[in-house]
Amino acid sequence: MQDKNGALGRANDCISFLFSFSLPQSLSSGMLSAMDAGESIQAWNKGRQPDFKAVVDGASKSNRRFLVAMEIQETERTYVLLLKQFERTVVTRLMYLDATSSASLNLPPHLHVFLVAARQILKLNSRLVATLGPRLEQWYHQSNLGDVFQQFGPLFKVYMEYASNYAQVLQTLRSSRRYARAIGACEKHLDHGLTAESLMILPIQRVPRYKLLLQELKAATPKFHVDYAPLNVACEAVEDALRCINTAIKDKNAMEVMSRIQAQVHGDVILALFKTGRYLLKEGTLAFLQGPPLPASVLPSPTPQAESKLSFSFVGKLYLFSDLIMLCQPNDKSKSKTKSPAASHVSKGSEFSSFSPFASVHFGSSKDASKPWKLFKCHSLQGCTVRMESKRAAEEKGKVDSAAIFVIKAMQDMWLRADSMEDAKEWISAIELAVKKFATGEDETS
C-alpha cells in the first residue's frame, strides 16, 4: 500500500510540475489573451521549454510517456486556439472582403485555395483535440495514443494544398499594396504580439512536429506495451503524409519554374517540360563552341587537330533538369521566319525519342519573337556523360580564350566554355550527380 501511494504521489508531482508551466489559464479555458497568446506562439515555435525537457529526460519510462502525451495534447490545444484566431480574424475577413461587390479584393486562385485549406485544417485539428482530451483525462499506464494518430495520420495530407501555396501566398501578400492593406486591417483584430504571418506559418511547422513528438513517445514506450505497434503504424502514416506534403511543395515550385522558363524560351516545345517529378537543378549562361566535325564514336578521345577547330558560336543558356539537359541560343528576331536549328533535331527524333511531346511541336511562332532564348539542343540524361577538356591546342591556335571548357556527351556532343575553372567543375559535378540519380531512380531533390 505504501508503494502504491508512493507511485501515485510521484505521478501527482509530475502532473503538478507539468501544469505549473503549461498553458496559461486563459488558454485552458478557451480565452486567448493578448500577452498569453504572444508568449505561447513564441514558446511553441521555438520548441519545448528547457525545464519540461529536463523533467521528461529525467523521469522514468512510464512517467516520461505520460509527459510526452501531455505535451502532444497541450501543444495541440494551443495550436487549435491560434488557428481559430487566424480563421476568425484573417481568413473570414479576407473572404468577406473578396465577396463584397463594393470592395472586392479579387483574390487570386492560389490565395483562395490557401484560405479554404486553412479552414479544412482547423476542422481536422479540432477533431484531433476532441479525441485527445478523453484519452489524457483517463490516462493510465496501458493507455493508447498510437491508434489516434494511426487514424489521423493519413488525414494530414489535407495540409498539401496549404503548404504548396504558402510561399506564393506570402509573396503575393508582401508585394501587393492592396492585399497588404487588407492584412493590416485584419491584424488590428489580432491579440497583441500576433501577426498574420506568425499565424500562417503554424500549419507548416505542425506536421513535422507530430513526427518528432510521436518518435519521442515511441522511444518512451516499451516494446511489449500495447501501444508500441500502433505507434509504429502512426509514425509511418505521419511520415507518409509529410512526404506527400513535401512532394506537393516541390511540384508546385517546379511548376512555377517551368512557367518562368516558358516565358523566356521561344517555341511551344517548352510546354513539354511540364512533367510530374521533373525539377530544375541548375541553370546558367555558357558559351557554346563548335566542336570536332567527326562524331564521338569515331573520335572517342579528341585529337589536338580536332580540338584546334573549336570556335566560338554563341553565348547560350544551359538548363539542367532532373531527367534532361537543355541548351538554348539567343532568339534572333531578324531570323524569326527561318527554321530553328532545333527543328532539325525534332524531325530526326533522336534526342527526343524519350520525350514524345517534342515530336509534334512547331517553332517560329510570332508571339514568341520577343522571348530572349530559343531551343537549340535537348538531351535525356540517360547515357549522358561529361568531361573536362584540355584547351592547350585550342589556345595555341587562338580560337578560344583561356576559360574552362567541358564536353557533355549525349546523342551529340556539346562543347561548352565556362567563365572559370571553378564554374566548369560545378557544372560537371552537378551533371554527374544528376545522371547518377536519374539512373538509380533516386529523388533528384534529396
XYZ file of C-alpha atoms in Angstrom:
446
model
C 0.000 0.000 0.000
C 2.852 2.303 0.751
C 4.425 1.609 -2.675
C 1.122 2.303 -4.360
C 0.747 5.598 -2.516
C 4.326 6.490 -3.376
C 3.689 5.848 -7.089
C 0.535 7.946 -7.001
C 2.438 10.692 -5.217
C 5.158 10.748 -7.889
C 2.522 10.835 -10.640
C 0.760 13.739 -8.931
C 4.084 15.572 -8.603
C 4.672 15.141 -12.340
C 1.196 16.432 -13.138
C 1.619 19.414 -10.819
C 5.011 20.264 -12.310
C 3.677 19.945 -15.859
C 0.772 22.308 -15.298
C 2.956 24.714 -13.337
C 4.441 25.931 -16.632
C 1.886 24.674 -19.127
C -0.603 26.847 -20.962
C -1.988 29.918 -19.203
C -5.391 29.587 -17.573
C -6.919 31.812 -20.248
C -5.861 29.357 -22.950
C -7.056 26.313 -20.996
C -10.452 27.927 -20.563
C -10.675 28.799 -24.260
C -9.951 32.535 -23.918
C -6.869 33.757 -25.723
C -5.458 36.877 -24.066
C -3.016 39.156 -25.831
C 0.102 38.502 -23.778
C -0.594 34.800 -23.268
C -1.087 34.174 -26.972
C 2.070 36.035 -27.889
C 4.129 34.123 -25.336
C 2.586 30.788 -26.318
C 3.261 31.105 -30.030
C 6.877 32.087 -29.374
C 7.378 29.222 -26.926
C 5.914 26.514 -29.117
C 7.557 27.780 -32.331
C 10.959 27.562 -30.676
C 10.258 24.139 -29.183
C 9.659 22.651 -25.775
C 10.642 24.591 -22.688
C 14.032 23.563 -21.225
C 12.597 22.766 -17.759
C 9.995 20.475 -19.269
C 12.619 18.690 -21.353
C 14.745 18.118 -18.278
C 11.793 16.582 -16.451
C 10.930 14.337 -19.419
C 14.521 13.135 -19.760
C 14.879 12.513 -16.036
C 11.554 10.762 -15.492
C 11.032 7.020 -15.531
C 9.882 5.481 -18.805
C 6.215 5.272 -17.746
C 6.193 8.855 -16.451
C 8.112 10.077 -19.495
C 5.492 8.512 -21.750
C 2.742 10.361 -19.863
C 4.608 13.672 -20.043
C 5.149 13.362 -23.795
C 1.472 12.517 -24.244
C 0.548 15.601 -22.226
C 2.847 17.720 -24.353
C 1.110 16.463 -27.503
C -2.259 17.442 -26.062
C -1.228 20.850 -24.721
C 0.621 21.928 -27.860
C -2.357 20.765 -29.910
C -4.711 22.884 -27.797
C -2.506 25.930 -28.263
C -2.230 25.240 -31.985
C -6.006 24.951 -32.468
C -6.719 28.086 -30.422
C -4.295 30.063 -32.567
C -5.758 28.541 -35.743
C -9.215 29.648 -34.623
C -7.986 33.200 -34.206
C -6.343 33.061 -37.640
C -9.541 31.745 -39.232
C -11.740 34.298 -37.466
C -9.645 37.421 -37.957
C -7.826 36.773 -41.238
C -9.425 34.014 -43.311
C -13.047 35.025 -42.758
C -12.372 38.735 -43.208
C -10.388 38.289 -46.419
C -13.063 36.048 -47.916
C -15.759 38.521 -46.866
C -13.897 41.424 -48.474
C -13.454 39.345 -51.608
C -17.170 38.549 -51.773
C -18.265 42.152 -51.176
C -19.045 43.748 -54.530
C -18.214 47.281 -53.394
C -14.720 46.417 -52.164
C -13.837 43.118 -53.821
C -10.208 42.069 -53.353
C -10.273 39.809 -56.428
C -8.287 37.156 -54.611
C -6.067 35.119 -56.980
C -6.856 31.378 -57.186
C -3.824 30.277 -55.136
C -4.781 32.612 -52.271
C -8.390 31.416 -52.296
C -7.268 27.771 -52.227
C -4.928 28.628 -49.353
C -7.710 30.162 -47.259
C -10.075 27.255 -47.885
C -7.316 24.815 -46.913
C -6.785 26.726 -43.651
C -10.425 26.126 -42.745
C -10.128 22.427 -43.559
C -7.057 22.151 -41.350
C -8.879 23.841 -38.473
C -11.758 21.354 -38.746
C -9.376 18.397 -38.805
C -7.321 19.524 -35.822
C -10.386 20.474 -33.816
C -11.475 16.838 -34.163
C -8.000 15.739 -33.080
C -8.135 17.866 -29.931
C -11.575 16.486 -29.110
C -10.217 12.952 -29.498
C -7.095 13.520 -27.400
C -8.946 15.068 -24.448
C -10.721 11.941 -23.119
C -7.596 9.829 -23.605
C -5.499 12.057 -21.384
C -8.236 12.568 -18.787
C -8.458 8.799 -18.244
C -4.755 8.081 -18.714
C -3.138 5.052 -17.088
C -0.005 3.029 -17.822
C -1.679 0.897 -20.565
C -3.408 3.797 -22.336
C -3.146 4.057 -26.120
C -2.336 7.107 -28.221
C -0.853 5.491 -31.317
C -4.269 4.432 -32.654
C -5.393 8.085 -32.645
C -2.548 9.169 -34.933
C -2.903 5.940 -36.877
C -6.378 7.224 -37.756
C -5.480 10.900 -38.241
C -2.060 10.405 -39.904
C -3.372 9.868 -43.456
C -5.756 12.818 -42.989
C -2.803 15.175 -42.533
C -2.461 15.125 -46.330
C -5.073 17.869 -46.232
C -2.086 20.110 -45.451
C -0.791 19.613 -49.021
C -2.807 22.429 -50.607
C -1.940 24.795 -47.786
C 1.782 24.034 -47.799
C 2.190 24.047 -51.583
C 0.636 27.524 -51.873
C 2.219 29.033 -48.749
C 5.302 30.586 -50.392
C 3.324 32.056 -53.290
C 0.682 33.458 -50.944
C 3.342 35.052 -48.775
C 4.911 36.671 -51.834
C 1.513 37.915 -53.031
C 0.628 39.483 -49.695
C 4.023 41.171 -49.426
C 4.168 42.507 -52.993
C 0.635 43.915 -53.327
C -0.287 47.135 -51.550
C -3.980 46.274 -51.772
C -3.529 42.932 -50.031
C -1.063 44.435 -47.558
C -3.696 46.992 -46.512
C -6.294 44.239 -46.140
C -3.935 42.168 -43.977
C -3.123 45.249 -41.909
C -6.834 45.778 -41.271
C -7.187 42.150 -40.191
C -4.208 42.347 -37.846
C -5.880 45.143 -35.879
C -8.241 42.481 -34.549
C -5.457 40.093 -33.513
C -4.186 39.985 -29.959
C -1.065 41.968 -29.174
C 2.130 40.221 -30.275
C 0.491 38.229 -33.078
C 0.737 38.895 -36.815
C -0.894 37.236 -39.797
C 2.432 35.781 -40.937
C 3.234 34.345 -37.500
C -0.098 32.507 -37.595
C 0.189 31.457 -41.234
C 3.410 29.548 -40.633
C 1.951 27.389 -37.816
C 0.445 24.692 -40.111
C 3.759 24.490 -41.996
C 5.525 23.608 -38.751
C 2.894 21.314 -37.261
C 3.181 18.042 -39.222
C 6.997 17.840 -38.765
C 6.273 18.488 -35.088
C 3.923 15.479 -34.990
C 6.693 13.333 -36.395
C 9.138 14.366 -33.659
C 6.607 14.025 -30.840
C 5.474 10.568 -31.969
C 9.070 9.408 -32.264
C 9.676 10.620 -28.719
C 6.520 8.892 -27.485
C 7.622 5.683 -29.196
C 11.059 5.930 -27.569
C 9.352 6.209 -24.170
C 7.124 3.181 -24.884
C 8.387 -0.344 -24.051
C 8.332 -2.782 -26.955
C 5.942 -5.090 -25.090
C 3.478 -2.222 -24.487
C 0.095 -2.479 -26.187
C 0.636 0.959 -27.763
C 4.015 0.148 -29.358
C 2.698 -1.446 -32.580
C 0.068 1.283 -33.179
C 2.759 3.917 -32.643
C 4.884 2.273 -35.329
C 1.992 2.465 -37.782
C 1.213 6.040 -36.701
C 4.815 7.137 -37.265
C 4.736 5.635 -40.762
C 1.389 7.305 -41.524
C 2.634 10.737 -40.421
C 5.911 10.194 -42.308
C 3.958 9.324 -45.456
C 1.767 12.416 -45.071
C 4.863 14.580 -44.576
C 6.445 13.058 -47.671
C 3.313 13.857 -49.704
C 3.317 17.431 -48.403
C 6.974 17.919 -49.340
C 6.343 16.439 -52.797
C 3.410 18.808 -53.312
C 5.634 21.761 -52.388
C 8.365 20.599 -54.800
C 5.877 20.057 -57.623
C 4.363 23.490 -57.046
C 7.801 25.118 -57.118
C 8.724 23.112 -60.222
C 5.561 24.310 -61.951
C 6.469 27.924 -61.216
C 9.992 27.356 -62.556
C 8.651 25.777 -65.747
C 6.285 28.719 -66.202
C 9.220 31.102 -65.869
C 11.236 29.158 -68.450
C 8.259 29.062 -70.801
C 8.064 32.848 -70.583
C 11.743 33.130 -71.574
C 12.226 30.457 -74.243
C 10.894 30.654 -77.790
C 8.661 27.835 -79.062
C 5.734 25.716 -77.933
C 8.251 22.959 -77.279
C 8.605 24.303 -73.737
C 5.099 23.076 -72.918
C 6.520 19.549 -72.958
C 8.704 20.419 -69.966
C 5.684 20.236 -67.657
C 6.029 16.773 -66.164
C 5.427 15.463 -62.650
C 8.716 14.703 -60.926
C 10.835 16.934 -63.165
C 12.818 19.588 -61.309
C 15.281 22.258 -62.357
C 18.634 21.537 -60.722
C 20.897 24.198 -62.239
C 20.864 26.915 -64.882
C 23.461 29.306 -66.198
C 24.915 31.180 -69.152
C 27.714 29.429 -71.047
C 29.461 29.813 -74.390
C 28.671 27.116 -76.957
C 31.635 26.106 -79.112
C 31.686 24.378 -82.481
C 33.309 21.061 -81.649
C 35.088 18.381 -83.691
C 33.459 17.710 -87.064
C 33.548 13.918 -86.510
C 31.145 12.106 -84.142
C 32.366 10.958 -80.753
C 32.150 7.294 -81.832
C 34.867 7.998 -84.403
C 36.868 10.231 -82.085
C 36.445 8.799 -78.566
C 39.404 10.902 -77.457
C 39.563 14.181 -79.403
C 42.880 14.798 -81.090
C 44.730 18.129 -80.933
C 43.830 18.613 -84.610
C 40.129 18.249 -83.847
C 40.398 20.366 -80.724
C 42.091 23.128 -82.630
C 38.957 23.513 -84.753
C 36.978 24.747 -81.765
C 35.454 28.146 -82.442
C 33.017 30.387 -80.632
C 29.406 30.029 -81.774
C 27.120 31.833 -79.305
C 26.515 32.537 -75.618
C 23.620 30.301 -74.607
C 21.526 29.329 -71.611
C 22.006 25.822 -70.206
C 19.253 24.207 -68.115
C 19.935 21.037 -66.136
C 16.764 19.199 -65.132
C 16.383 16.016 -63.135
C 15.922 13.962 -66.307
C 17.200 16.045 -69.216
C 19.585 18.811 -70.205
C 18.596 21.679 -72.500
C 20.700 24.278 -74.303
C 19.107 27.462 -75.651
C 20.572 30.047 -78.003
C 19.731 33.757 -78.308
C 16.477 34.401 -80.135
C 17.378 36.494 -83.182
C 14.197 38.370 -84.184
C 15.559 39.040 -87.661
C 15.598 35.292 -88.316
C 12.219 34.539 -86.767
C 10.930 33.233 -90.112
C 13.907 30.935 -90.509
C 13.537 27.330 -89.411
C 15.013 26.895 -85.956
C 18.072 24.627 -85.597
C 16.060 22.694 -83.047
C 13.530 21.788 -85.697
C 16.045 19.512 -87.410
C 16.669 17.734 -84.114
C 12.938 17.224 -83.638
C 12.438 15.842 -87.141
C 15.229 13.323 -86.636
C 13.709 12.330 -83.296
C 16.999 11.023 -81.911
C 17.366 13.323 -78.905
C 13.627 13.374 -78.314
C 12.888 9.650 -78.533
C 12.223 9.602 -74.788
C 10.116 12.781 -74.877
C 7.233 12.167 -77.262
C 5.619 15.628 -76.741
C 8.577 17.195 -78.565
C 7.861 15.267 -81.767
C 4.779 17.249 -82.776
C 5.743 20.803 -81.806
C 6.381 23.729 -84.109
C 8.739 26.674 -83.926
C 8.774 30.254 -85.146
C 5.535 31.444 -83.585
C 5.279 35.209 -83.936
C 4.086 35.589 -80.347
C 7.444 34.182 -79.162
C 9.550 36.682 -81.112
C 10.168 38.826 -78.052
C 11.457 35.954 -75.882
C 15.216 36.121 -75.277
C 16.003 32.432 -75.907
C 15.066 29.630 -78.299
C 15.723 25.912 -78.048
C 18.945 24.650 -79.621
C 19.555 21.161 -78.167
C 17.783 18.900 -75.707
C 19.056 15.530 -74.453
C 17.875 12.929 -71.978
C 20.257 12.256 -69.100
C 20.131 8.553 -69.949
C 23.638 7.539 -71.000
C 24.861 11.127 -70.695
C 28.481 11.749 -69.658
C 30.544 14.881 -69.051
C 34.271 15.538 -69.012
C 36.702 18.398 -68.657
C 38.519 19.095 -71.916
C 42.121 20.216 -72.402
C 42.320 23.574 -74.139
C 46.037 23.644 -74.822
C 45.795 23.148 -78.564
C 42.833 25.488 -78.908
C 44.634 28.236 -77.039
C 47.714 27.806 -79.218
C 45.583 28.345 -82.305
C 43.951 31.375 -80.745
C 40.479 30.059 -81.480
C 39.122 30.461 -77.932
C 40.239 32.269 -74.812
C 41.626 30.635 -71.687
C 38.281 29.944 -69.954
C 37.479 26.362 -68.882
C 35.957 24.033 -71.479
C 33.910 20.917 -70.777
C 32.068 18.489 -73.042
C 28.631 16.965 -72.484
C 28.440 13.713 -74.402
C 24.908 12.608 -75.323
C 23.387 11.854 -78.758
C 25.555 14.741 -79.947
C 28.436 16.349 -78.090
C 28.017 19.809 -76.637
C 31.251 21.757 -76.196
C 30.752 24.486 -73.610
C 33.009 27.144 -72.130
C 32.523 28.372 -68.580
C 33.717 31.673 -67.148
C 36.151 29.920 -64.814
C 37.560 26.542 -63.948
C 35.530 26.545 -60.710
C 32.319 27.182 -62.638
C 33.119 24.354 -65.057
C 33.794 21.966 -62.183
C 30.493 22.916 -60.552
C 28.645 22.107 -63.772
C 30.461 18.803 -64.159
C 29.688 17.782 -60.562
C 26.019 18.775 -60.907
C 25.604 16.860 -64.189
C 27.368 13.747 -62.896
C 25.202 13.721 -59.769
C 22.006 14.248 -61.780
C 22.908 11.424 -64.185
C 23.676 9.092 -61.279
C 20.382 9.836 -59.509
C 18.434 9.565 -62.765
C 19.962 6.131 -63.464
C 19.191 4.827 -59.972
C 15.770 6.445 -59.699
C 16.786 8.394 -56.604
C 14.931 11.563 -55.724
C 16.899 14.298 -57.501
C 15.923 16.916 -54.944
C 17.128 14.930 -51.933
